CSV table of C-alpha atoms and ligand atoms in Angstrom, one decimal:
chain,number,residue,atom,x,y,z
A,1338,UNK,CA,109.3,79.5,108.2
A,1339,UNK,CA,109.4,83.2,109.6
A,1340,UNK,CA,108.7,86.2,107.0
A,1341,UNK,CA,110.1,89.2,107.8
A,1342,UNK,CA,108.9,93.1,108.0
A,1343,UNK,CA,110.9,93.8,104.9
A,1344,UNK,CA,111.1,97.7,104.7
A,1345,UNK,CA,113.0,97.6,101.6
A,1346,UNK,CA,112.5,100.3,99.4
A,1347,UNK,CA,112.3,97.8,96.3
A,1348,UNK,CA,112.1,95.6,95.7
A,1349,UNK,CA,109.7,95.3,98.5
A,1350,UNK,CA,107.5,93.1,99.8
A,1351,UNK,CA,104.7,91.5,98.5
A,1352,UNK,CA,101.2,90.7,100.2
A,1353,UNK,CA,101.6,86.7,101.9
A,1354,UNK,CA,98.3,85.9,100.5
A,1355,UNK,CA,99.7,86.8,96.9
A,1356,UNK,CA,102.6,84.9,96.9
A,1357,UNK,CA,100.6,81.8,98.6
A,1358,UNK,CA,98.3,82.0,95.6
A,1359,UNK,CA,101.0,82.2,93.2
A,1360,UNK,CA,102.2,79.2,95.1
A,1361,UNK,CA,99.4,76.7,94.6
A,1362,UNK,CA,99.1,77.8,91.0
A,1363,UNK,CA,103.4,77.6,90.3
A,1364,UNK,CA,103.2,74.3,88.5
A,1365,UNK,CA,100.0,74.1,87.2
A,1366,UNK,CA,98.1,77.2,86.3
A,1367,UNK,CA,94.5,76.2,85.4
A,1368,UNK,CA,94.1,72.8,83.8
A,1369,UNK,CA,96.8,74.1,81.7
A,1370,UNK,CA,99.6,71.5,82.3
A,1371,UNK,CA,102.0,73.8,82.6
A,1372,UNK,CA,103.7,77.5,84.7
A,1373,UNK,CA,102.3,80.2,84.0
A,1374,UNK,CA,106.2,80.8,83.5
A,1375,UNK,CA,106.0,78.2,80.7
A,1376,UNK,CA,103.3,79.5,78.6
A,1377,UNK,CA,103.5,81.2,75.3
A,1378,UNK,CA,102.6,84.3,75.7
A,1379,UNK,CA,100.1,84.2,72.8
A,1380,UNK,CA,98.4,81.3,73.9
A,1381,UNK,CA,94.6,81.6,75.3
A,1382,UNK,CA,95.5,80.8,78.8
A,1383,UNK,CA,98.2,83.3,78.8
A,1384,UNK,CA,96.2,85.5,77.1
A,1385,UNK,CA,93.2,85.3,79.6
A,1386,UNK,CA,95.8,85.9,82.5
A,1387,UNK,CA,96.9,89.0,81.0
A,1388,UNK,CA,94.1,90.3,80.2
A,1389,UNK,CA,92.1,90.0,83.5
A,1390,UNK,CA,95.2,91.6,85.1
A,1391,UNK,CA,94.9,94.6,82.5
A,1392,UNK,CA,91.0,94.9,83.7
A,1393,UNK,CA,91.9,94.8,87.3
A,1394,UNK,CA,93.5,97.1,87.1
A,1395,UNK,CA,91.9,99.3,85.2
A,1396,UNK,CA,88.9,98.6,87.2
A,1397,UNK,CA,91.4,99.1,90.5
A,1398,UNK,CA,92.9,103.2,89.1
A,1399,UNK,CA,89.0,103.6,87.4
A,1400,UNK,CA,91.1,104.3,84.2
A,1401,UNK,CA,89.6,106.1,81.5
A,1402,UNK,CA,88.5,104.5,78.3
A,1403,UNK,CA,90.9,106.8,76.1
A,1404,UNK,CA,94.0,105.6,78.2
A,1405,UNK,CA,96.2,102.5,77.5
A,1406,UNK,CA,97.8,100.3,80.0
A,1407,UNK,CA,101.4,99.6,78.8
A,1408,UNK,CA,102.9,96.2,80.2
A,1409,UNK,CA,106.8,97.5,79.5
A,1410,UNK,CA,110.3,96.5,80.6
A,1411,UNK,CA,113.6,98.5,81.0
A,1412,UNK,CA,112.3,100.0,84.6
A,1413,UNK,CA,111.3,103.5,85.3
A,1414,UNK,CA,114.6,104.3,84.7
A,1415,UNK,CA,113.4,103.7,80.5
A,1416,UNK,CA,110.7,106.0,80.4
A,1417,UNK,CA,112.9,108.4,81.7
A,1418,UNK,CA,113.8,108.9,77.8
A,1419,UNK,CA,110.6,107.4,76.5
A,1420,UNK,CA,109.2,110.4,77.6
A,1421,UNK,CA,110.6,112.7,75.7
A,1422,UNK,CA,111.1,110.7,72.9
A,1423,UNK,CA,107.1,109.9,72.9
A,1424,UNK,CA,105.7,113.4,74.0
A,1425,UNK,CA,107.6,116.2,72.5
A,1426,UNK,CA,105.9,116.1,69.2
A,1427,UNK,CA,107.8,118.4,67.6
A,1428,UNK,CA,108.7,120.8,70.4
A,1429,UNK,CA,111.6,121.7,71.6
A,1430,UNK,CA,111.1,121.7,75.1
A,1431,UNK,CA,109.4,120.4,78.2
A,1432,UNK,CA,109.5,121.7,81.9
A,1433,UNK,CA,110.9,119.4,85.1
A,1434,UNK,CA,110.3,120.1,88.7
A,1435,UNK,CA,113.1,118.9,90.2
A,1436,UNK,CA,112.4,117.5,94.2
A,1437,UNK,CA,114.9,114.7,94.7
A,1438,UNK,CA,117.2,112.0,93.4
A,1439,UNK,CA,114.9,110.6,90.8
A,1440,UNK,CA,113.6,113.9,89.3
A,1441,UNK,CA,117.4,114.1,88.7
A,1442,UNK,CA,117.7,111.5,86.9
A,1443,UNK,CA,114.6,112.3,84.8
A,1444,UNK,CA,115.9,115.8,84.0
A,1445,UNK,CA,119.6,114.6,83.3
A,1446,UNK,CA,117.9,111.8,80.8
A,1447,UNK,CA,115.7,114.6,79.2
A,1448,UNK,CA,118.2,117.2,78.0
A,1449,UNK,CA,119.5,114.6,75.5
A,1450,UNK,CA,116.5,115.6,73.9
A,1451,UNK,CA,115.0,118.6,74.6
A,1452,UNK,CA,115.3,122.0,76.0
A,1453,UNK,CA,114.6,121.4,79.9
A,1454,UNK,CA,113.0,124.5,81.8
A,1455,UNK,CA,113.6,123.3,85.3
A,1456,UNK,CA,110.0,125.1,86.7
A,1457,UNK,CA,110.8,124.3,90.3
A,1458,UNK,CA,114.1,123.3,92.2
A,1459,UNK,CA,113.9,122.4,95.9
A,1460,UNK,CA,117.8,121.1,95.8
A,1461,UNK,CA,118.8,124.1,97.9
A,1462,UNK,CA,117.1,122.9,100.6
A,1463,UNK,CA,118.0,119.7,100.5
A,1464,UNK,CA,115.0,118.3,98.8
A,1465,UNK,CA,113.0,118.2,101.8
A,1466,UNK,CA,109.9,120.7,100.5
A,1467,UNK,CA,107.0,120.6,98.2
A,1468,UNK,CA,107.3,123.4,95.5
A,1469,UNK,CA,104.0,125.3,95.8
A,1470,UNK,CA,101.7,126.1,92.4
A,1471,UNK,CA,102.5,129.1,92.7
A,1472,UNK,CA,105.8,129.3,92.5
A,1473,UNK,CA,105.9,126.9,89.7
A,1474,UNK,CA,107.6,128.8,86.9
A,1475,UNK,CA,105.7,126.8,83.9
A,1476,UNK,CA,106.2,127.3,80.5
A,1477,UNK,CA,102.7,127.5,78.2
A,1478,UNK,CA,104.5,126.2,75.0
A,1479,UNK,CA,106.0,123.2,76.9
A,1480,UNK,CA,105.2,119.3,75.6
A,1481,UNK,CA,104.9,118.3,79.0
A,1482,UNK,CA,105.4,118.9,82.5
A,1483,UNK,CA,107.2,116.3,84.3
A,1484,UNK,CA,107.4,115.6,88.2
A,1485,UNK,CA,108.0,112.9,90.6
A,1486,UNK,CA,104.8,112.4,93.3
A,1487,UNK,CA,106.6,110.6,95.6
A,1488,UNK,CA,110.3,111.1,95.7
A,1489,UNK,CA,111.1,107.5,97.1
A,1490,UNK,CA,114.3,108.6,98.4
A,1491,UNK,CA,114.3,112.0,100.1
A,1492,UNK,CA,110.5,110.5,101.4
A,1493,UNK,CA,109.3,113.8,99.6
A,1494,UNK,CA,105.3,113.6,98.6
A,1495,UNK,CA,103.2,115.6,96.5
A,1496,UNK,CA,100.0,116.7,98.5
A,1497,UNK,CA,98.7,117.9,95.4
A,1498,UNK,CA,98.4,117.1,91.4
A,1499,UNK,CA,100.2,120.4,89.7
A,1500,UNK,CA,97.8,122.0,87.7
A,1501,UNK,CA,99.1,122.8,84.2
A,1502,UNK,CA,97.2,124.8,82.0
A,1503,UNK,CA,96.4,122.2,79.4
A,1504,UNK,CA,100.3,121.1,79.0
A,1505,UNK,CA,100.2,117.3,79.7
A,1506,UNK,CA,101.3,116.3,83.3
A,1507,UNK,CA,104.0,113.3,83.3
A,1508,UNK,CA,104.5,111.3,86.2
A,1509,UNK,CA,106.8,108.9,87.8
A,1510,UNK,CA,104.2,107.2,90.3
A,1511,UNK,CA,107.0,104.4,90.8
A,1512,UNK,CA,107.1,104.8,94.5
A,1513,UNK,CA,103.2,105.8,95.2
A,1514,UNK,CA,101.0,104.5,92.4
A,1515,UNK,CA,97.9,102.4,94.3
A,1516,UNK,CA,98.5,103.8,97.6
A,1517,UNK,CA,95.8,105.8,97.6
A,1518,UNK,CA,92.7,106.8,95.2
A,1519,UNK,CA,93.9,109.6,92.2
A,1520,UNK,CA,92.3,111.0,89.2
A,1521,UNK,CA,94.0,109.6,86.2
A,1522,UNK,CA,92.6,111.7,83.9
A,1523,UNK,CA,94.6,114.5,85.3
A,1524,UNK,CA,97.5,113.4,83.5
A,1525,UNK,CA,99.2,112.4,80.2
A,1526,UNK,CA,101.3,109.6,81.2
A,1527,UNK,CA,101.8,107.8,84.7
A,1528,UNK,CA,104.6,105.0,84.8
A,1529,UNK,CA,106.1,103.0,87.3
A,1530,UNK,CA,108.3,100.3,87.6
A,1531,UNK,CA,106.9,97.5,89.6
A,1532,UNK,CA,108.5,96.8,92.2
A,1533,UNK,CA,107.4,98.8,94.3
A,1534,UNK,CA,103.9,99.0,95.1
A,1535,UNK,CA,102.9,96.6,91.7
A,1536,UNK,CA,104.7,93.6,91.9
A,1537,UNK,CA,108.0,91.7,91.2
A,1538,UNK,CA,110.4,93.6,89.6
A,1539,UNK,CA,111.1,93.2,85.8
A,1540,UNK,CA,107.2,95.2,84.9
A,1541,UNK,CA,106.9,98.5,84.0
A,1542,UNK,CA,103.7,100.1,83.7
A,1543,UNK,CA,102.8,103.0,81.2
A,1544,UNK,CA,99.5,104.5,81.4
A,1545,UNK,CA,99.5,106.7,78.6
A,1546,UNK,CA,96.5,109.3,77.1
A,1547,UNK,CA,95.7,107.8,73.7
A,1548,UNK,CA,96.6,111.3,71.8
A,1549,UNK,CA,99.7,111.4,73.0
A,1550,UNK,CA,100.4,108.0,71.2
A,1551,UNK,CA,102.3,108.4,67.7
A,1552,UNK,CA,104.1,110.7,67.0
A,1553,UNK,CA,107.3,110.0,68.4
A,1554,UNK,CA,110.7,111.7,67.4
A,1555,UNK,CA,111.6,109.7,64.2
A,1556,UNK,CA,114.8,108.3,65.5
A,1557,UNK,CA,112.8,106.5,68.2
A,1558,UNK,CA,114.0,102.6,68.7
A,1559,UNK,CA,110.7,100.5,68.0
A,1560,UNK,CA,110.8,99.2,71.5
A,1561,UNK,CA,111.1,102.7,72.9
A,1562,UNK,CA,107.7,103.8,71.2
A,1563,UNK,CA,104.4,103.7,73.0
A,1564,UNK,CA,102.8,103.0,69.4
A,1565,UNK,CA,104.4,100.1,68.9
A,1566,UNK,CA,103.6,98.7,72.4
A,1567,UNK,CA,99.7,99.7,72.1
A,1568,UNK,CA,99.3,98.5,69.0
A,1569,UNK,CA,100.2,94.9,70.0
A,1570,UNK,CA,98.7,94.6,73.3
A,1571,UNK,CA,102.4,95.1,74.8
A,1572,UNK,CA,102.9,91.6,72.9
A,1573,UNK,CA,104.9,93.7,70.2
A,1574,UNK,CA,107.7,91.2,71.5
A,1575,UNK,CA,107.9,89.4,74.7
A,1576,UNK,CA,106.6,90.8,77.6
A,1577,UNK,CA,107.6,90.0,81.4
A,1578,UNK,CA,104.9,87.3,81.4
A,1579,UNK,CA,105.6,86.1,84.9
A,1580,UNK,CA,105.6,89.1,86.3
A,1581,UNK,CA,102.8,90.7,84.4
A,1582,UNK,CA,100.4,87.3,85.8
A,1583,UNK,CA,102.3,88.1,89.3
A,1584,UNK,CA,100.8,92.2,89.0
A,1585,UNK,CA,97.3,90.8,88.2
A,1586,UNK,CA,97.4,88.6,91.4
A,1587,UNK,CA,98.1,91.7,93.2
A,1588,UNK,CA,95.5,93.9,91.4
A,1589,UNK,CA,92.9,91.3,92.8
A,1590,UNK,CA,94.1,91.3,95.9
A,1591,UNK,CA,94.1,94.9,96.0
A,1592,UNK,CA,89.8,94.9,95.2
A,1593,UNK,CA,89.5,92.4,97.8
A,1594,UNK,CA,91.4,94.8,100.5
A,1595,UNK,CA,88.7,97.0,99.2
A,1596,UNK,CA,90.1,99.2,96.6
A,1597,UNK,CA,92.2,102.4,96.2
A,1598,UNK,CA,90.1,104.2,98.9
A,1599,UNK,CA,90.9,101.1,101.6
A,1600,UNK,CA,94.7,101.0,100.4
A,1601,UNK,CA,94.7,104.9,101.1
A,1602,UNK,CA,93.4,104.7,104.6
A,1603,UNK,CA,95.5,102.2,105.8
A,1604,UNK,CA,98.6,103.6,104.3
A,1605,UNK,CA,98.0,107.6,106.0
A,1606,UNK,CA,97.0,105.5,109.2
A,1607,UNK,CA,100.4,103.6,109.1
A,1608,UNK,CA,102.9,106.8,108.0
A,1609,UNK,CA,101.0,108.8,110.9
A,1610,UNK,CA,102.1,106.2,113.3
A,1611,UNK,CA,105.5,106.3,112.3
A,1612,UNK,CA,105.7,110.2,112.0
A,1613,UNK,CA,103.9,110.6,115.3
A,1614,UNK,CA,106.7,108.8,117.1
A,1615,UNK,CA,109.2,110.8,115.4
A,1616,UNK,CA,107.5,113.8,116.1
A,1617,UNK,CA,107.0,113.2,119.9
A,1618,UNK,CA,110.4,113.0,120.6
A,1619,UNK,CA,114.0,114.7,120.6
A,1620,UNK,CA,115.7,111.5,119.8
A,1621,UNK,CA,114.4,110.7,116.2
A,1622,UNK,CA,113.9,114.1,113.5
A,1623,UNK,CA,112.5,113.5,110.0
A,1624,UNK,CA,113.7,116.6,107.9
A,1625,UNK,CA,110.8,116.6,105.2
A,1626,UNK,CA,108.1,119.6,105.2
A,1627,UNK,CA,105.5,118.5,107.1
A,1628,UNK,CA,102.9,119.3,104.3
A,1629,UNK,CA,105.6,116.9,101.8
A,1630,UNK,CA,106.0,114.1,104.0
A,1631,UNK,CA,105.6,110.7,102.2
A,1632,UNK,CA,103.0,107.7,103.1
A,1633,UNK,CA,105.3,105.2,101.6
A,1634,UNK,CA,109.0,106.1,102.6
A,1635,UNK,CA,109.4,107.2,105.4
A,1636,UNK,CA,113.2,108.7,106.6
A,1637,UNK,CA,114.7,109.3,109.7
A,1638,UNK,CA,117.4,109.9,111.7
A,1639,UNK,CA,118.7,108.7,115.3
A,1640,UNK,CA,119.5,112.0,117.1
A,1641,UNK,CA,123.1,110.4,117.4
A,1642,UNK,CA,124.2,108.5,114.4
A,1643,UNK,CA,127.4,106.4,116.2
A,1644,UNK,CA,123.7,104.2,117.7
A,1645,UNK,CA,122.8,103.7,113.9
A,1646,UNK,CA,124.1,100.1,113.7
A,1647,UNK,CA,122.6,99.2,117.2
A,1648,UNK,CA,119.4,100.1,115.7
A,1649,UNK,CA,119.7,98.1,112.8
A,1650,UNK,CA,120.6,95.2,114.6
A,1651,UNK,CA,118.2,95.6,117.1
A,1652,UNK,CA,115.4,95.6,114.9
A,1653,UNK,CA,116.6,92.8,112.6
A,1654,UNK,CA,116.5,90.7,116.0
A,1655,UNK,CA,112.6,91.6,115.9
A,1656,UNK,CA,112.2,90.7,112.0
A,1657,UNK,CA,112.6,94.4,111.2
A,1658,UNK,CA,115.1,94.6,108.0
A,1659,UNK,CA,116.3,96.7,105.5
A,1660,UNK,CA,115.7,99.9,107.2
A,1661,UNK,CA,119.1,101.2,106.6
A,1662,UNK,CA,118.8,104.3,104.7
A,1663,UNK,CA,120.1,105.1,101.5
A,1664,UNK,CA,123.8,105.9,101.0
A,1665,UNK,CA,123.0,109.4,99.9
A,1666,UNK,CA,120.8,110.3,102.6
A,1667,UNK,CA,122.3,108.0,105.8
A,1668,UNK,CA,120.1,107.2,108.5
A,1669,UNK,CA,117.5,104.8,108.2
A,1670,UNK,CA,114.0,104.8,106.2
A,1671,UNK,CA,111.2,102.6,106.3
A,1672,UNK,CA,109.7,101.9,103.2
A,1673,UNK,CA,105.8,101.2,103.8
A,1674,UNK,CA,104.1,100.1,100.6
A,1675,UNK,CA,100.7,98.6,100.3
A,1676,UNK,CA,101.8,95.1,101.5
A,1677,UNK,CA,103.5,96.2,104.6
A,1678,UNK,CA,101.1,94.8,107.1
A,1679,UNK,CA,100.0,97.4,109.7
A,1680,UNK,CA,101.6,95.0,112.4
A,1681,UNK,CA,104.4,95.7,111.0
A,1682,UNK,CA,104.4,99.1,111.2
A,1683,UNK,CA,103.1,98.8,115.0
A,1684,UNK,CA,106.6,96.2,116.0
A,1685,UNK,CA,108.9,99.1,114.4
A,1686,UNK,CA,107.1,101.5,116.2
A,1687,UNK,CA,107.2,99.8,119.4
A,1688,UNK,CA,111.0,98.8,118.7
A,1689,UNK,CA,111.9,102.4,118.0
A,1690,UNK,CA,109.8,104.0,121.5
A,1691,UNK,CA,112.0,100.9,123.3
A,1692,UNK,CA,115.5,101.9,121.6
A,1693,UNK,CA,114.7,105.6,122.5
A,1694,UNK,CA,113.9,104.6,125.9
A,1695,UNK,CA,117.2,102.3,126.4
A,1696,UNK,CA,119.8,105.2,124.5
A,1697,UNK,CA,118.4,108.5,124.5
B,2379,PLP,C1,112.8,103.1,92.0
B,2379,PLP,C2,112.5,104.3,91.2
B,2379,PLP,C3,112.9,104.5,89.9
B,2379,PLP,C4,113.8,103.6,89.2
B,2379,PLP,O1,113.1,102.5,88.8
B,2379,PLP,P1,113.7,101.3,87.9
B,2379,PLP,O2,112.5,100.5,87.7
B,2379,PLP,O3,114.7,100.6,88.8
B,2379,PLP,O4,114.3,101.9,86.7
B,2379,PLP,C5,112.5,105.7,89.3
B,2379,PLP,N1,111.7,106.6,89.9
B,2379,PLP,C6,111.3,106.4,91.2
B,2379,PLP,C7,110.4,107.5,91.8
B,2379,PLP,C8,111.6,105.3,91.9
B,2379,PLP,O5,111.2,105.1,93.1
């Protein structure tokens, strides 16, 4: 059996040591007699599993007391008009910044419902910038102020947390959430999907300031309120259980790295390699700000694009895969999450110094 360096964007990969565990546990969790897959999810043992995860991770992000942790479904993509629906509370409008592919959808999703004051557009640029505080144009009498940290795409990173005058702060943390440590009382809401840098896909994560909870927009779906969901434990119906239990593994693996503060050195170690290379030579050019540049995706380009599919099968020969990069971009992009190993950061590094030396 050979596991690759997956560099997928995400789903991505998932720490060995987590999937082993998961392994010894698959038929029998506990004494049981059954999955974890199997369980009712309002049974004790169930109920101990998600639980525990919920703590580690609260323990993990140091969440405050007057947050709730959200164990959702329907992707990041669904909060994209949960949202709104949850946080305008009565007003009719709510500023975006707008930095990349996903802020796009966010905004498009939000003018169903609101008035969206777009407070900072880096699109003219091709996404590859950080809008500055200052120049955010920010509305006082917005709900909320909604942004994307790390836009997993354009590999477009926030070096800062937007300060917003008391409006809440929304954000999409899909592609950066536990890469590093971050205050999480600075904001309103953080979500995620999971599949990412939290586990298998089919999770979403809400973490969501307790008085911003109820008073959604009366037409709101049941499912599509947080109320609903933190009144029940996110057991209002049935919740991803496996992957919920398959999150909690990865929370405690996460402690045992050492926390948030490990997880963040590691990952600026890794994205420095990587941008180092690209920066030391004429052959490879990332296009991103260098004060904007992601720890987590990281794009770039071959100086001629005709040796792109050389590349990609070059590397795949070494266990390198999915580093193609997204249709809308080109190129290629190497998505380094919390579970890339650092090896495999330094085998794509020393692939791409070898592939330079053999083409440029
Ligand atoms: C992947 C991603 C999404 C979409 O997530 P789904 O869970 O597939 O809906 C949204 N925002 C960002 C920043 C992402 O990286």
């Amino acid at each position: 059996m050979a596991r690759s360096y997956n560099f997928s964007a995400g789903p991505a990969m998932l720490p060995a040591a987590v999937i082993e565990r998961a392994q010894q546990e698959m038929l029998e969790w506990g004494e049981s007699g059954m999955s974890v897959m199997e369980m009712s999810h309002r049974g004790k043992d169930y109920m101990s599993i998600a639980q525990s995860a919920e703590q580690n991770l609260r323990d993990v992000m140091s969440i405050p007391e007057n947050y709730k942790v959200l164990f959702l479904q329907g992707g990041a993509s669904s909060q994209f008009a949960m949202v709104p629906m949850n946080l305008l509370r009565g007003k009719s409008g709510a500023d975006y910044l707008n930095t990349g592919m996903w802020s796009k959808k966010a905004i498009a999703e939000a003018k169903r419902f609101c008035d969206v004051n777009v407070a900072a557009d880096t699109s003219e640029g091709g996404f590859c910038a950080v809008p500055t505080q200052d120049s955010l144009k920010l509305n006082a009498d917005a709900a909320y102020l909604h942004y994307t940290p790390n836009e997993t795409i354009g590999g477009v990173e926030f070096d800062y947390v937007p300060e917003t005058g008391g409006v809440p702060l929304v954000a999409d943390m899909s592609s950066t959430i536990l890469s590093r440590p971050m205050d999480v009382s600075k904001y309103g809401v953080i979500y995620a999907g999971a599949q990412k840098n939290i586990g298998p896909a089919g999770l979403t994560i809400a973490i969501v300031r307790e008085d911003l909870i109820g008073s959604a927009m009366d037409s709101t779906p049941v499912m599509f309120n947080y109320e609903t969901h933190a009144n029940n434990g996110s057991m209002y119906n049935t919740p991803p259980t496996y992957s919920w239990y398959m999150a909690g593994l990865v929370f405690e693996w996460i402690k045992e790295q050492g926390g948030l503060a490990a997880m963040g050195e590691i990952n600026q170690r890794k994205a420095g390699k990587i941008y180092n290379l690209i920066d030391g030579s004429d052959f490879y050019g990332n296009p991103v700000d260098k004060n904007g540049r992601s720890w987590m995706n990281v794009p770039f380009t071959l100086a001629d694009a005709e040796l792109d599919g050389a590349f990609l099968a070059g590397a795949a020969e070494r266990g390198l895969v999915t580093l193609k990069g997204h249709r809308s971009v080109g190129g290629m992009r190497a998505s380094i999450y919390n579970a890339m190993p650092e090896e495999g950061v330094d085998t794509l590094v020393e692939f791409m110094k070898e592939f330079e030396k053999e083409n440029a």
